[in-house]
mmCIF file with all atom_site columns, C-alpha atoms in Angstrom:
data_model
loop_
_atom_site.group_PDB
_atom_site.id
_atom_site.type_symbol
_atom_site.label_atom_id
_atom_site.label_alt_id
_atom_site.label_comp_id
_atom_site.label_asym_id
_atom_site.label_entity_id
_atom_site.label_seq_id
_atom_site.pdbx_PDB_ins_code
_atom_site.Cartn_x
_atom_site.Cartn_y
_atom_site.Cartn_z
_atom_site.occupancy
_atom_site.B_iso_or_equiv
_atom_site.pdbx_formal_charge
_atom_site.auth_seq_id
_atom_site.auth_comp_id
_atom_site.auth_asym_id
_atom_site.auth_atom_id
_atom_site.pdbx_PDB_model_num
ATOM 1   C CA . UNK A 1 1   ? -18.731 15.791  -57.677 1.00 52.00 ? 13  UNK A CA 1
ATOM 2   C CA . UNK A 1 2   ? -18.583 19.406  -57.973 1.00 50.00 ? 14  UNK A CA 1
ATOM 3   C CA . UNK A 1 3   ? -15.450 20.962  -55.886 1.00 48.00 ? 15  UNK A CA 1
ATOM 4   C CA . UNK A 1 4   ? -16.802 22.315  -53.586 1.00 48.00 ? 16  UNK A CA 1
ATOM 5   C CA . UNK A 1 5   ? -17.940 18.968  -52.504 1.00 48.00 ? 17  UNK A CA 1
ATOM 6   C CA . UNK A 1 6   ? -14.711 17.891  -52.665 1.00 51.00 ? 18  UNK A CA 1
ATOM 7   C CA . UNK A 1 7   ? -13.099 20.366  -50.089 1.00 48.00 ? 19  UNK A CA 1
ATOM 8   C CA . UNK A 1 8   ? -16.438 20.293  -47.710 1.00 54.00 ? 20  UNK A CA 1
ATOM 9   C CA . UNK A 1 9   ? -16.022 16.935  -48.018 1.00 50.00 ? 21  UNK A CA 1
ATOM 10  C CA . UNK A 1 10  ? -12.425 17.470  -47.542 1.00 54.00 ? 22  UNK A CA 1
ATOM 11  C CA . UNK A 1 11  ? -13.101 19.314  -44.228 1.00 58.00 ? 23  UNK A CA 1
ATOM 12  C CA . UNK A 1 12  ? -15.287 17.658  -42.759 1.00 55.00 ? 24  UNK A CA 1
ATOM 13  C CA . UNK A 1 13  ? -12.855 14.439  -42.834 1.00 50.00 ? 25  UNK A CA 1
ATOM 14  C CA . UNK A 1 14  ? -9.737  16.664  -40.768 1.00 54.00 ? 26  UNK A CA 1
ATOM 15  C CA . UNK A 1 15  ? -12.158 17.851  -38.700 1.00 54.00 ? 27  UNK A CA 1
ATOM 16  C CA . UNK A 1 16  ? -13.379 14.528  -38.154 1.00 51.00 ? 28  UNK A CA 1
ATOM 17  C CA . UNK A 1 17  ? -9.424  13.439  -37.886 1.00 52.00 ? 29  UNK A CA 1
ATOM 18  C CA . UNK A 1 18  ? -8.482  16.363  -35.212 1.00 52.00 ? 30  UNK A CA 1
ATOM 19  C CA . UNK A 1 19  ? -11.680 15.494  -32.976 1.00 51.00 ? 31  UNK A CA 1
ATOM 20  C CA . UNK A 1 20  ? -10.857 12.019  -32.773 1.00 51.00 ? 32  UNK A CA 1
ATOM 21  C CA . UNK A 1 21  ? -7.059  12.623  -32.012 1.00 47.00 ? 33  UNK A CA 1
ATOM 22  C CA . UNK A 1 22  ? -8.335  15.484  -28.780 1.00 46.00 ? 34  UNK A CA 1
ATOM 23  C CA . UNK A 1 23  ? -10.101 13.168  -27.220 1.00 44.00 ? 35  UNK A CA 1
ATOM 24  C CA . UNK A 1 24  ? -7.274  10.724  -27.716 1.00 45.00 ? 36  UNK A CA 1
ATOM 25  C CA . UNK A 1 25  ? -5.627  12.997  -26.342 1.00 42.00 ? 37  UNK A CA 1
ATOM 26  C CA . UNK A 1 26  ? -7.264  14.353  -23.352 1.00 41.00 ? 38  UNK A CA 1
ATOM 27  C CA . UNK A 1 27  ? -8.318  10.578  -22.363 1.00 39.00 ? 39  UNK A CA 1
ATOM 28  C CA . UNK A 1 28  ? -4.241  9.835   -22.394 1.00 39.00 ? 40  UNK A CA 1
ATOM 29  C CA . UNK A 1 29  ? -3.834  12.680  -20.369 1.00 36.00 ? 41  UNK A CA 1
ATOM 30  C CA . UNK A 1 30  ? -6.454  11.587  -17.955 1.00 36.00 ? 42  UNK A CA 1
ATOM 31  C CA . UNK A 1 31  ? -5.421  8.487   -16.972 1.00 35.00 ? 43  UNK A CA 1
ATOM 32  C CA . UNK A 1 32  ? -1.749  9.295   -16.705 1.00 41.00 ? 44  UNK A CA 1
ATOM 33  C CA . UNK A 1 33  ? -3.257  11.689  -13.642 1.00 44.00 ? 45  UNK A CA 1
ATOM 34  C CA . UNK A 1 34  ? -5.230  9.093   -12.518 1.00 45.00 ? 46  UNK A CA 1
ATOM 35  C CA . UNK A 1 35  ? -4.129  8.249   -8.813  1.00 49.00 ? 47  UNK A CA 1
ATOM 36  C CA . UNK A 1 36  ? -5.550  5.049   -9.357  1.00 50.00 ? 48  UNK A CA 1
ATOM 37  C CA . UNK A 1 37  ? -2.858  3.894   -12.135 1.00 46.00 ? 49  UNK A CA 1
ATOM 38  C CA . UNK A 1 38  ? -0.234  5.033   -9.643  1.00 55.00 ? 50  UNK A CA 1
ATOM 39  C CA . UNK A 1 39  ? -1.512  3.543   -6.898  1.00 62.00 ? 51  UNK A CA 1
ATOM 40  C CA . UNK A 1 40  ? -1.870  0.264   -8.636  1.00 79.00 ? 52  UNK A CA 1
ATOM 41  C CA . UNK A 1 41  ? 1.436   0.176   -7.881  1.00 95.00 ? 53  UNK A CA 1
ATOM 42  C CA . UNK A 1 42  ? 2.108   0.019   -3.648  1.00 98.00 ? 54  UNK A CA 1
ATOM 43  C CA . UNK A 1 43  ? 1.169   -3.138  -2.147  1.00 98.00 ? 55  UNK A CA 1
ATOM 44  C CA . UNK A 1 44  ? 1.788   -4.624  1.193   1.00 98.00 ? 56  UNK A CA 1
ATOM 45  C CA . UNK A 1 45  ? 5.029   -6.830  0.443   1.00 98.00 ? 57  UNK A CA 1
ATOM 46  C CA . UNK A 1 46  ? 6.032   -7.997  4.361   1.00 98.00 ? 58  UNK A CA 1
ATOM 47  C CA . UNK A 1 47  ? 4.841   -8.362  7.221   1.00 97.00 ? 59  UNK A CA 1
ATOM 48  C CA . UNK A 1 48  ? 6.595   -9.206  10.070  1.00 97.00 ? 60  UNK A CA 1
ATOM 49  C CA . UNK A 1 49  ? 4.746   -9.708  13.293  1.00 95.00 ? 61  UNK A CA 1
ATOM 50  C CA . UNK A 1 50  ? 5.833   -11.303 15.616  1.00 93.00 ? 62  UNK A CA 1
ATOM 51  C CA . UNK A 1 51  ? 9.477   -9.532  16.505  1.00 91.00 ? 63  UNK A CA 1
ATOM 52  C CA . UNK A 1 52  ? 12.082  -12.468 17.324  1.00 90.00 ? 64  UNK A CA 1
ATOM 53  C CA . UNK A 1 53  ? 12.845  -13.247 20.648  1.00 86.00 ? 65  UNK A CA 1
ATOM 54  C CA . UNK A 1 54  ? 10.872  -12.077 23.942  1.00 83.00 ? 66  UNK A CA 1
ATOM 55  C CA . UNK A 1 55  ? 7.911   -9.938  23.754  1.00 84.00 ? 67  UNK A CA 1
ATOM 56  C CA . UNK A 1 56  ? 8.790   -7.189  25.867  1.00 90.00 ? 68  UNK A CA 1
ATOM 57  C CA . UNK A 1 57  ? 7.803   -4.242  25.109  1.00 86.00 ? 69  UNK A CA 1
ATOM 58  C CA . UNK A 1 58  ? 10.925  -2.341  24.808  1.00 90.00 ? 70  UNK A CA 1
ATOM 59  C CA . UNK A 1 59  ? 12.359  -0.460  21.861  1.00 90.00 ? 71  UNK A CA 1
ATOM 60  C CA . UNK A 1 60  ? 13.917  -3.019  20.323  1.00 93.00 ? 72  UNK A CA 1
ATOM 61  C CA . UNK A 1 61  ? 10.762  -5.813  20.701  1.00 94.00 ? 73  UNK A CA 1
ATOM 62  C CA . UNK A 1 62  ? 8.488   -3.253  19.372  1.00 96.00 ? 74  UNK A CA 1
ATOM 63  C CA . UNK A 1 63  ? 10.457  -2.204  15.963  1.00 96.00 ? 75  UNK A CA 1
ATOM 64  C CA . UNK A 1 64  ? 11.359  -5.523  14.904  1.00 97.00 ? 76  UNK A CA 1
ATOM 65  C CA . UNK A 1 65  ? 7.896   -5.809  14.425  1.00 97.00 ? 77  UNK A CA 1
ATOM 66  C CA . UNK A 1 66  ? 7.255   -4.261  11.364  1.00 98.00 ? 78  UNK A CA 1
ATOM 67  C CA . UNK A 1 67  ? 5.399   -4.185  7.664   1.00 98.00 ? 79  UNK A CA 1
ATOM 68  C CA . UNK A 1 68  ? 6.576   -3.168  4.505   1.00 98.00 ? 80  UNK A CA 1
ATOM 69  C CA . UNK A 1 69  ? 4.745   -1.141  1.878   1.00 98.00 ? 81  UNK A CA 1
ATOM 70  C CA . UNK A 1 70  ? 6.363   -1.248  -1.313  1.00 98.00 ? 82  UNK A CA 1
ATOM 71  C CA . UNK A 1 71  ? 5.705   1.107   -4.555  1.00 98.00 ? 83  UNK A CA 1
ATOM 72  C CA . UNK A 1 72  ? 6.746   -1.426  -7.338  1.00 97.00 ? 84  UNK A CA 1
ATOM 73  C CA . UNK A 1 73  ? 6.170   1.190   -10.118 1.00 97.00 ? 85  UNK A CA 1
ATOM 74  C CA . UNK A 1 74  ? 8.078   4.207   -11.672 1.00 95.00 ? 86  UNK A CA 1
ATOM 75  C CA . UNK A 1 75  ? 6.947   7.283   -10.149 1.00 96.00 ? 87  UNK A CA 1
ATOM 76  C CA . UNK A 1 76  ? 6.733   8.305   -6.237  1.00 97.00 ? 88  UNK A CA 1
ATOM 77  C CA . UNK A 1 77  ? 3.976   8.010   -4.526  1.00 96.00 ? 89  UNK A CA 1
ATOM 78  C CA . UNK A 1 78  ? 2.348   10.719  -1.864  1.00 97.00 ? 90  UNK A CA 1
ATOM 79  C CA . UNK A 1 79  ? 1.104   8.418   0.955   1.00 98.00 ? 91  UNK A CA 1
ATOM 80  C CA . UNK A 1 80  ? -0.267  11.807  3.387   1.00 98.00 ? 92  UNK A CA 1
ATOM 81  C CA . UNK A 1 81  ? -3.005  10.785  4.649   1.00 98.00 ? 93  UNK A CA 1
ATOM 82  C CA . UNK A 1 82  ? -2.909  7.256   3.825   1.00 98.00 ? 94  UNK A CA 1
ATOM 83  C CA . UNK A 1 83  ? -3.868  4.357   6.805   1.00 98.00 ? 95  UNK A CA 1
ATOM 84  C CA . UNK A 1 84  ? -2.166  1.364   8.040   1.00 98.00 ? 96  UNK A CA 1
ATOM 85  C CA . UNK A 1 85  ? -4.512  -0.473  9.787   1.00 98.00 ? 97  UNK A CA 1
ATOM 86  C CA . UNK A 1 86  ? -4.862  -3.844  11.972  1.00 98.00 ? 98  UNK A CA 1
ATOM 87  C CA . UNK A 1 87  ? -7.764  -5.611  12.848  1.00 97.00 ? 99  UNK A CA 1
ATOM 88  C CA . UNK A 1 88  ? -8.558  -4.612  16.089  1.00 96.00 ? 100 UNK A CA 1
ATOM 89  C CA . UNK A 1 89  ? -9.188  -0.936  14.518  1.00 96.00 ? 101 UNK A CA 1
ATOM 90  C CA . UNK A 1 90  ? -5.775  -0.228  15.492  1.00 97.00 ? 102 UNK A CA 1
ATOM 91  C CA . UNK A 1 91  ? -4.727  3.068   12.811  1.00 98.00 ? 103 UNK A CA 1
ATOM 92  C CA . UNK A 1 92  ? -0.742  4.571   11.695  1.00 98.00 ? 104 UNK A CA 1
ATOM 93  C CA . UNK A 1 93  ? -1.718  7.199   8.893   1.00 98.00 ? 105 UNK A CA 1
ATOM 94  C CA . UNK A 1 94  ? 1.492   8.854   6.934   1.00 98.00 ? 106 UNK A CA 1
ATOM 95  C CA . UNK A 1 95  ? 2.137   12.455  7.506   1.00 97.00 ? 107 UNK A CA 1
ATOM 96  C CA . UNK A 1 96  ? 4.053   14.131  5.301   1.00 96.00 ? 108 UNK A CA 1
ATOM 97  C CA . UNK A 1 97  ? 5.827   11.230  3.214   1.00 98.00 ? 109 UNK A CA 1
ATOM 98  C CA . UNK A 1 98  ? 6.406   10.689  -0.754  1.00 98.00 ? 110 UNK A CA 1
ATOM 99  C CA . UNK A 1 99  ? 7.139   6.565   -1.056  1.00 98.00 ? 111 UNK A CA 1
ATOM 100 C CA . UNK A 1 100 ? 10.171  6.993   -3.653  1.00 97.00 ? 112 UNK A CA 1
ATOM 101 C CA . UNK A 1 101 ? 9.770   4.767   -7.667  1.00 97.00 ? 113 UNK A CA 1
ATOM 102 C CA . UNK A 1 102 ? 10.302  1.359   -6.774  1.00 98.00 ? 114 UNK A CA 1
ATOM 103 C CA . UNK A 1 103 ? 11.147  2.158   -2.877  1.00 98.00 ? 115 UNK A CA 1
ATOM 104 C CA . UNK A 1 104 ? 10.073  0.243   -0.327  1.00 98.00 ? 116 UNK A CA 1
ATOM 105 C CA . UNK A 1 105 ? 9.359   1.620   3.736   1.00 98.00 ? 117 UNK A CA 1
ATOM 106 C CA . UNK A 1 106 ? 9.066   -0.550  6.598   1.00 98.00 ? 118 UNK A CA 1
ATOM 107 C CA . UNK A 1 107 ? 6.791   1.234   9.202   1.00 98.00 ? 119 UNK A CA 1
ATOM 108 C CA . UNK A 1 108 ? 8.027   -0.104  13.076  1.00 98.00 ? 120 UNK A CA 1
ATOM 109 C CA . UNK A 1 109 ? 5.871   -0.167  15.888  1.00 97.00 ? 121 UNK A CA 1
ATOM 110 C CA . UNK A 1 110 ? 7.762   1.481   18.396  1.00 97.00 ? 122 UNK A CA 1
ATOM 111 C CA . UNK A 1 111 ? 9.008   4.863   18.974  1.00 96.00 ? 123 UNK A CA 1
ATOM 112 C CA . UNK A 1 112 ? 12.599  5.688   16.863  1.00 96.00 ? 124 UNK A CA 1
ATOM 113 C CA . UNK A 1 113 ? 13.728  9.561   13.683  1.00 97.00 ? 125 UNK A CA 1
ATOM 114 C CA . UNK A 1 114 ? 12.177  8.448   10.626  1.00 98.00 ? 126 UNK A CA 1
ATOM 115 C CA . UNK A 1 115 ? 13.572  8.115   7.471   1.00 98.00 ? 127 UNK A CA 1
ATOM 116 C CA . UNK A 1 116 ? 12.986  7.908   3.714   1.00 97.00 ? 128 UNK A CA 1
ATOM 117 C CA . UNK A 1 117 ? 13.391  3.921   4.220   1.00 98.00 ? 129 UNK A CA 1
ATOM 118 C CA . UNK A 1 118 ? 11.776  3.843   8.149   1.00 98.00 ? 130 UNK A CA 1
ATOM 119 C CA . UNK A 1 119 ? 8.901   4.836   10.191  1.00 98.00 ? 131 UNK A CA 1
ATOM 120 C CA . UNK A 1 120 ? 8.028   5.466   13.221  1.00 98.00 ? 132 UNK A CA 1
ATOM 121 C CA . UNK A 1 121 ? 4.321   4.742   14.955  1.00 98.00 ? 133 UNK A CA 1
ATOM 122 C CA . UNK A 1 122 ? 5.620   5.433   18.631  1.00 97.00 ? 134 UNK A CA 1
ATOM 123 C CA . UNK A 1 123 ? 3.687   2.525   20.134  1.00 97.00 ? 135 UNK A CA 1
ATOM 124 C CA . UNK A 1 124 ? 3.773   1.344   23.180  1.00 95.00 ? 136 UNK A CA 1
ATOM 125 C CA . UNK A 1 125 ? 2.719   -1.717  22.568  1.00 95.00 ? 137 UNK A CA 1
ATOM 126 C CA . UNK A 1 126 ? 2.509   -4.196  20.271  1.00 95.00 ? 138 UNK A CA 1
ATOM 127 C CA . UNK A 1 127 ? 0.214   -4.320  17.062  1.00 96.00 ? 139 UNK A CA 1
ATOM 128 C CA . UNK A 1 128 ? -0.046  -7.399  15.285  1.00 97.00 ? 140 UNK A CA 1
ATOM 129 C CA . UNK A 1 129 ? -0.954  -9.900  16.814  1.00 95.00 ? 141 UNK A CA 1
ATOM 130 C CA . UNK A 1 130 ? 1.095   -13.225 16.362  1.00 92.00 ? 142 UNK A CA 1
ATOM 131 C CA . UNK A 1 131 ? -1.105  -15.657 15.916  1.00 94.00 ? 143 UNK A CA 1
ATOM 132 C CA . UNK A 1 132 ? -3.640  -14.129 13.327  1.00 96.00 ? 144 UNK A CA 1
ATOM 133 C CA . UNK A 1 133 ? -4.319  -10.616 12.094  1.00 98.00 ? 145 UNK A CA 1
ATOM 134 C CA . UNK A 1 134 ? -4.458  -8.824  9.029   1.00 98.00 ? 146 UNK A CA 1
ATOM 135 C CA . UNK A 1 135 ? -2.967  -5.240  8.040   1.00 98.00 ? 147 UNK A CA 1
ATOM 136 C CA . UNK A 1 136 ? -4.838  -3.402  5.373   1.00 98.00 ? 148 UNK A CA 1
ATOM 137 C CA . UNK A 1 137 ? -3.743  -0.176  3.687   1.00 98.00 ? 149 UNK A CA 1
ATOM 138 C CA . UNK A 1 138 ? -6.169  2.285   2.241   1.00 98.00 ? 150 UNK A CA 1
ATOM 139 C CA . UNK A 1 139 ? -5.769  5.911   0.703   1.00 97.00 ? 151 UNK A CA 1
ATOM 140 C CA . UNK A 1 140 ? -6.244  9.127   1.920   1.00 97.00 ? 152 UNK A CA 1
ATOM 141 C CA . UNK A 1 141 ? -10.427 8.512   0.911   1.00 97.00 ? 153 UNK A CA 1
ATOM 142 C CA . UNK A 1 142 ? -10.474 5.493   2.497   1.00 97.00 ? 154 UNK A CA 1
ATOM 143 C CA . UNK A 1 143 ? -10.621 3.416   -0.859  1.00 97.00 ? 155 UNK A CA 1
ATOM 144 C CA . UNK A 1 144 ? -9.021  -0.288  -0.227  1.00 97.00 ? 156 UNK A CA 1
ATOM 145 C CA . UNK A 1 145 ? -5.271  -0.980  -2.428  1.00 97.00 ? 157 UNK A CA 1
ATOM 146 C CA . UNK A 1 146 ? -3.867  -3.744  -0.008  1.00 98.00 ? 158 UNK A CA 1
ATOM 147 C CA . UNK A 1 147 ? -4.561  -5.642  3.009   1.00 98.00 ? 159 UNK A CA 1
ATOM 148 C CA . UNK A 1 148 ? -2.121  -9.199  4.408   1.00 97.00 ? 160 UNK A CA 1
ATOM 149 C CA . UNK A 1 149 ? -3.588  -11.430 6.473   1.00 97.00 ? 161 UNK A CA 1
ATOM 150 C CA . UNK A 1 150 ? -2.646  -14.497 8.111   1.00 96.00 ? 162 UNK A CA 1
ATOM 151 C CA . UNK A 1 151 ? -3.703  -17.200 11.338  1.00 93.00 ? 163 UNK A CA 1
ATOM 152 C CA . UNK A 1 152 ? -7.288  -17.920 10.976  1.00 79.00 ? 164 UNK A CA 1
ATOM 153 C CA . UNK A 1 153 ? -9.956  -16.315 9.407   1.00 61.00 ? 165 UNK A CA 1
ATOM 154 C CA . UNK A 1 154 ? -7.751  -15.020 7.180   1.00 51.00 ? 166 UNK A CA 1
ATOM 155 C CA . UNK A 1 155 ? -9.486  -15.013 4.536   1.00 49.00 ? 167 UNK A CA 1
ATOM 156 C CA . UNK A 1 156 ? -12.271 -13.335 5.247   1.00 45.00 ? 168 UNK A CA 1
ATOM 157 C CA . UNK A 1 157 ? -9.242  -10.407 5.711   1.00 41.00 ? 169 UNK A CA 1
ATOM 158 C CA . UNK A 1 158 ? -8.993  -9.158  2.217   1.00 42.00 ? 170 UNK A CA 1
ATOM 159 C CA . UNK A 1 159 ? -11.947 -7.488  0.813   1.00 40.00 ? 171 UNK A CA 1
ATOM 160 C CA . UNK A 1 160 ? -11.934 -9.715  -1.991  1.00 37.00 ? 172 UNK A CA 1
ATOM 161 C CA . UNK A 1 161 ? -11.471 -12.897 -0.194  1.00 33.00 ? 173 UNK A CA 1
ATOM 162 C CA . UNK A 1 162 ? -7.733  -13.756 -1.175  1.00 34.00 ? 174 UNK A CA 1
ATOM 163 C CA . UNK A 1 163 ? -6.727  -14.297 2.542   1.00 38.00 ? 175 UNK A CA 1
ATOM 164 C CA . UNK A 1 164 ? -2.709  -14.778 2.329   1.00 40.00 ? 176 UNK A CA 1
ATOM 165 C CA . UNK A 1 165 ? -1.222  -16.599 4.878   1.00 38.00 ? 177 UNK A CA 1
ATOM 166 C CA . UNK A 1 166 ? 2.653   -16.550 3.052   1.00 40.00 ? 178 UNK A CA 1
ATOM 167 C CA . UNK A 1 167 ? 4.379   -17.432 6.869   1.00 35.00 ? 179 UNK A CA 1
ATOM 168 C CA . UNK A 1 168 ? 7.737   -17.855 5.858   1.00 31.00 ? 180 UNK A CA 1
ATOM 169 C CA . UNK A 1 169 ? 9.553   -17.956 9.617   1.00 32.00 ? 181 UNK A CA 1
ATOM 170 C CA . UNK A 1 170 ? 12.540  -16.101 9.300   1.00 33.00 ? 182 UNK A CA 1
ATOM 171 C CA . UNK A 1 171 ? 12.913  -15.575 12.878  1.00 36.00 ? 183 UNK A CA 1
ATOM 172 C CA . UNK A 1 172 ? 10.055  -14.847 13.717  1.00 44.00 ? 184 UNK A CA 1
ATOM 173 C CA . UNK A 1 173 ? 6.238   -14.885 11.755  1.00 50.00 ? 185 UNK A CA 1
ATOM 174 C CA . UNK A 1 174 ? 7.026   -12.768 8.905   1.00 54.00 ? 186 UNK A CA 1
ATOM 175 C CA . UNK A 1 175 ? 4.367   -12.866 6.393   1.00 56.00 ? 187 UNK A CA 1
ATOM 176 C CA . UNK A 1 176 ? 5.087   -11.655 1.975   1.00 53.00 ? 188 UNK A CA 1
ATOM 177 C CA . UNK A 1 177 ? 2.656   -10.981 0.217   1.00 47.00 ? 189 UNK A CA 1
ATOM 178 C CA . UNK A 1 178 ? 1.230   -10.005 -3.645  1.00 38.00 ? 190 UNK A CA 1
ATOM 179 C CA . UNK A 1 179 ? -1.748  -7.006  -3.431  1.00 38.00 ? 191 UNK A CA 1
ATOM 180 C CA . UNK A 1 180 ? -4.536  -9.437  -5.737  1.00 37.00 ? 192 UNK A CA 1
ATOM 181 C CA . UNK A 1 181 ? -4.767  -5.833  -7.621  1.00 34.00 ? 193 UNK A CA 1
#
């Protein structure tokens, strides 16, 4: 083998290794920036569809009806434009809200002052059906993130055929679940 062939072969190997490293680093960067990666850490963690006590449409009663959303990832996630809806089409849209890493937010049905831990839909009527309903979370582009359903027909509401009915009965209908991602 001549010296020039050896140098050419080494240059080709070096170029191939450099190209491989460049492609590898680009794919790592792309996956880290992919919003679907972050979204997989967000799930509906609990639902209290039936406020304890009498449903009288008072602020206390309406705010005791809620859905909790948890981000189990380390990084915060911008939920601006995401929606939380029920089976009847009632929809709450998140506006200018960022859910911190390893944090939970509770979305109440009634009126109140929004904080980092509690958001309010500002409704005057109950949203979640006490006996049978589904809470569905979607991104700003309408992509499915998670759903928790309870009562009759709950197996049809999870968009993947994995309905959950995790009724715990803590002073009302408290439904817990984890996204079947």
